[in-house]
Every structure is written in structure tokens, then in C-alpha cells.
PDB file of C-alpha atoms in Angstrom:
ATOM      1  CA  GLN A 224     100.487  90.967 110.755  1.00 86.00           C
ATOM      2  CA  VAL A 225     101.486  88.316 107.615  1.00 90.00           C
ATOM      3  CA  GLN A 226     104.786  87.458 107.290  1.00 96.00           C
ATOM      4  CA  LEU A 227     107.280  85.691 105.007  1.00 97.00           C
ATOM      5  CA  VAL A 228     110.824  84.748 105.728  1.00 97.00           C
ATOM      6  CA  GLU A 229     113.157  83.729 103.715  1.00 98.00           C
ATOM      7  CA  SER A 230     116.860  82.650 105.335  1.00 98.00           C
ATOM      8  CA  GLY A 231     119.729  79.702 103.884  1.00 98.00           C
ATOM      9  CA  GLY A 232     121.300  81.614 100.724  1.00 98.00           C
ATOM     10  CA  GLY A 233     124.525  82.950 100.066  1.00 98.00           C
ATOM     11  CA  LEU A 234     127.782  81.613  98.328  1.00 98.00           C
ATOM     12  CA  VAL A 235     128.337  78.439  96.180  1.00 98.00           C
ATOM     13  CA  GLN A 236     130.071  76.489  94.025  1.00 98.00           C
ATOM     14  CA  PRO A 237     128.566  75.638  90.994  1.00 98.00           C
ATOM     15  CA  GLY A 238     127.559  72.366  91.623  1.00 98.00           C
ATOM     16  CA  GLY A 239     127.091  72.633  94.912  1.00 98.00           C
ATOM     17  CA  SER A 240     123.551  72.512  96.653  1.00 98.00           C
ATOM     18  CA  LEU A 241     121.640  75.260  98.784  1.00 98.00           C
ATOM     19  CA  ARG A 242     118.173  74.526 100.726  1.00 98.00           C
ATOM     20  CA  LEU A 243     116.209  77.820 100.834  1.00 98.00           C
ATOM     21  CA  SER A 244     113.305  77.772 104.364  1.00 98.00           C
ATOM     22  CA  CYS A 245     110.760  79.711 104.559  1.00 98.00           C
ATOM     23  CA  ALA A 246     108.642  80.965 107.626  1.00 98.00           C
ATOM     24  CA  ALA A 247     105.205  81.736 107.593  1.00 97.00           C
ATOM     25  CA  SER A 248     103.554  83.781 110.305  1.00 96.00           C
ATOM     26  CA  GLY A 249      99.587  85.687 109.991  1.00 93.00           C
ATOM     27  CA  ILE A 250      98.450  83.376 107.442  1.00 90.00           C
ATOM     28  CA  MET A 251      95.898  80.426 107.179  1.00 91.00           C
ATOM     29  CA  PHE A 252      99.198  77.839 105.486  1.00 94.00           C
ATOM     30  CA  SER A 253      97.737  74.925 104.460  1.00 94.00           C
ATOM     31  CA  PHE A 254      95.156  77.683 103.095  1.00 95.00           C
ATOM     32  CA  CYS A 255      97.864  78.891 100.954  1.00 96.00           C
ATOM     33  CA  THR A 256      99.514  78.109  97.212  1.00 97.00           C
ATOM     34  CA  MET A 257     103.478  77.887  98.366  1.00 98.00           C
ATOM     35  CA  ALA A 258     106.001  78.688  96.356  1.00 98.00           C
ATOM     36  CA  TRP A 259     109.723  80.466  95.325  1.00 98.00           C
ATOM     37  CA  TYR A 260     109.966  82.889  92.972  1.00 98.00           C
ATOM     38  CA  ARG A 261     113.628  84.883  91.531  1.00 98.00           C
ATOM     39  CA  GLN A 262     114.924  87.045  90.251  1.00 98.00           C
ATOM     40  CA  ALA A 263     118.224  88.125  88.690  1.00 97.00           C
ATOM     41  CA  PRO A 264     119.727  90.915  87.909  1.00 92.00           C
ATOM     42  CA  GLY A 265     118.393  93.007  85.305  1.00 94.00           C
ATOM     43  CA  LYS A 266     115.402  90.333  84.178  1.00 96.00           C
ATOM     44  CA  GLN A 267     112.144  89.628  85.672  1.00 97.00           C
ATOM     45  CA  ARG A 268     111.138  87.354  88.593  1.00 97.00           C
ATOM     46  CA  GLU A 269     110.144  84.249  87.400  1.00 97.00           C
ATOM     47  CA  LEU A 270     108.318  81.378  88.855  1.00 97.00           C
ATOM     48  CA  VAL A 271     111.141  78.131  90.905  1.00 97.00           C
ATOM     49  CA  ALA A 272     108.332  75.809  92.254  1.00 98.00           C
ATOM     50  CA  GLU A 273     104.755  75.533  93.851  1.00 98.00           C
ATOM     51  CA  ILE A 274     103.168  73.048  96.121  1.00 98.00           C
ATOM     52  CA  THR A 275      99.811  73.705  96.772  1.00 97.00           C
ATOM     53  CA  THR A 276      97.871  72.542  99.672  1.00 96.00           C
ATOM     54  CA  SER A 277      97.650  68.893  98.162  1.00 96.00           C
ATOM     55  CA  ASP A 278     100.766  68.819  97.570  1.00 96.00           C
ATOM     56  CA  ARG A 279     101.203  68.935  94.577  1.00 97.00           C
ATOM     57  CA  THR A 280     103.822  70.748  92.497  1.00 97.00           C
ATOM     58  CA  ASN A 281     104.553  72.220  89.852  1.00 96.00           C
ATOM     59  CA  TYR A 282     108.626  73.743  88.501  1.00 97.00           C
ATOM     60  CA  ALA A 283     109.875  75.502  85.918  1.00 94.00           C
ATOM     61  CA  ASP A 284     111.930  73.443  83.198  1.00 92.00           C
ATOM     62  CA  SER A 285     115.258  74.986  84.216  1.00 87.00           C
ATOM     63  CA  MET A 286     114.882  73.967  87.011  1.00 89.00           C
ATOM     64  CA  LYS A 287     113.590  70.728  87.007  1.00 85.00           C
ATOM     65  CA  GLY A 288     114.928  67.320  88.307  1.00 92.00           C
ATOM     66  CA  ARG A 289     117.300  69.415  90.146  1.00 96.00           C
ATOM     67  CA  PHE A 290     115.043  72.060  92.910  1.00 97.00           C
ATOM     68  CA  THR A 291     112.576  69.921  95.288  1.00 98.00           C
ATOM     69  CA  ILE A 292     110.243  72.006  96.827  1.00 98.00           C
ATOM     70  CA  SER A 293     108.389  71.117  99.688  1.00 98.00           C
ATOM     71  CA  ARG A 294     106.339  72.038 103.177  1.00 98.00           C
ATOM     72  CA  ASP A 295     105.623  71.173 106.622  1.00 97.00           C
ATOM     73  CA  ASN A 296     101.864  72.841 107.481  1.00 97.00           C
ATOM     74  CA  ALA A 297     102.179  71.556 111.059  1.00 96.00           C
ATOM     75  CA  LYS A 298     105.911  74.522 111.483  1.00 97.00           C
ATOM     76  CA  LYS A 299     104.211  76.368 109.284  1.00 97.00           C
ATOM     77  CA  MET A 300     107.571  76.436 106.549  1.00 98.00           C
ATOM     78  CA  VAL A 301     108.114  75.700 103.092  1.00 98.00           C
ATOM     79  CA  TYR A 302     111.712  75.101 101.926  1.00 98.00           C
ATOM     80  CA  LEU A 303     113.478  74.243  98.285  1.00 98.00           C
ATOM     81  CA  GLN A 304     116.132  71.749  97.606  1.00 98.00           C
ATOM     82  CA  MET A 305     118.736  73.637  95.544  1.00 98.00           C
ATOM     83  CA  ASN A 306     120.718  71.226  93.743  1.00 97.00           C
ATOM     84  CA  SER A 307     123.190  70.757  90.510  1.00 97.00           C
ATOM     85  CA  LEU A 308     123.581  75.055  91.161  1.00 97.00           C
ATOM     86  CA  LYS A 309     124.632  76.834  87.868  1.00 96.00           C
ATOM     87  CA  PRO A 310     125.991  80.633  87.679  1.00 97.00           C
ATOM     88  CA  ASP A 311     122.943  81.684  86.080  1.00 95.00           C
ATOM     89  CA  ASP A 312     120.802  80.265  89.332  1.00 97.00           C
ATOM     90  CA  THR A 313     122.407  83.624  90.894  1.00 98.00           C
ATOM     91  CA  ALA A 314     118.704  85.187  92.052  1.00 98.00           C
ATOM     92  CA  VAL A 315     117.141  86.437  94.809  1.00 98.00           C
ATOM     93  CA  TYR A 316     114.970  83.993  95.844  1.00 98.00           C
ATOM     94  CA  TYR A 317     111.563  84.852  97.413  1.00 98.00           C
ATOM     95  CA  CYS A 318     108.748  83.483  99.238  1.00 98.00           C
ATOM     96  CA  ASN A 319     105.375  83.383  97.999  1.00 98.00           C
ATOM     97  CA  ALA A 320     102.132  82.549  99.464  1.00 97.00           C
ATOM     98  CA  ARG A 321      98.818  82.829  97.173  1.00 96.00           C
ATOM     99  CA  ALA A 322      96.023  82.146  99.451  1.00 95.00           C
ATOM    100  CA  THR A 323      93.184  79.373  97.731  1.00 94.00           C
ATOM    101  CA  ILE A 324      90.236  80.745 100.414  1.00 90.00           C
ATOM    102  CA  GLY A 325      88.754  84.459 100.412  1.00 88.00           C
ATOM    103  CA  THR A 326      90.162  87.423  98.599  1.00 90.00           C
ATOM    104  CA  ARG A 327      92.797  85.856  97.634  1.00 90.00           C
ATOM    105  CA  PRO A 328      95.697  88.184  98.536  1.00 90.00           C
ATOM    106  CA  ASP A 329      99.026  87.895  97.716  1.00 93.00           C
ATOM    107  CA  TYR A 330     102.208  87.694  99.639  1.00 96.00           C
ATOM    108  CA  TRP A 331     106.004  87.976  99.350  1.00 97.00           C
ATOM    109  CA  GLY A 332     109.275  87.713 101.710  1.00 97.00           C
ATOM    110  CA  GLN A 333     111.604  89.771 101.590  1.00 97.00           C
ATOM    111  CA  GLY A 334     114.631  87.739  99.673  1.00 98.00           C
ATOM    112  CA  THR A 335     117.659  85.943  99.868  1.00 98.00           C
ATOM    113  CA  GLN A 336     120.132  86.006  97.775  1.00 98.00           C
ATOM    114  CA  VAL A 337     122.062  83.000  95.958  1.00 98.00           C
ATOM    115  CA  ILE A 338     125.048  83.559  94.345  1.00 98.00           C
ATOM    116  CA  VAL A 339     126.651  80.560  92.268  1.00 98.00           C
ATOM    117  CA  SER A 340     130.335  81.876  91.758  1.00 97.00           C
ATOM    118  CA  SER A 341     133.820  79.771  91.628  1.00 93.00           C
TER     119      SER A 341
END
């Protein structure tokens, strides 16, 4: 059974930091591109950051320089370090796994809420 479980969300003040974690199971983690997406109320889901099987990273422009994605293949974990948070970072953040082999399925976690507010 494929499972992605996010954690680390919560309420933080503007300018603060959070680290999100995603624990993966039931997938060939090392063969998956991992990513974080977010969805704010009334808006479409958008890519935050991704990290490939060769540790190449990609960030949305609004997150570049503030967010850092990383992965630990041994632990089947992916992380998102978020610094200098702004109110418009408020969203549900989702972990995503995309296989690079086979049928290349796409998997999603249930999301973790991040609220940036004074």
C-alpha cells in the first residue's frame, strides 16, 4: 500500500520558519521524483519544489531562496525547509511522489496545513 504522510505544519508568524516532513512507504522511493505542492483557499494547486532521483532541485520563483527541499533515500523521507514565511504562504502543503520507471504513477499525501499569520 502506497502511503505518503506529511507532518510539520502549523501556525507560524510572518518571518518565521517551519520544516515539513513527508514519510513514504510502499513505493520505490529512490526511483521517484519527490515534490511539494501547495493549495491556498480558492486557488489551484501549485508546485513549490521538487527534487529528482539525482538530487537536482527545482523551485517556484516565489519560493526560490526561501525554501529548500531535500531527501533521505535511506529513511524514505523528503523535507521542505521554509524560511522567511509570508502570509501568502498559507496553504495546505502536499507531498508528491512520481515514479521514473514502470507505469510512472503519481502519488499524493493528505496534506498538512500551514498558516502564516500574526
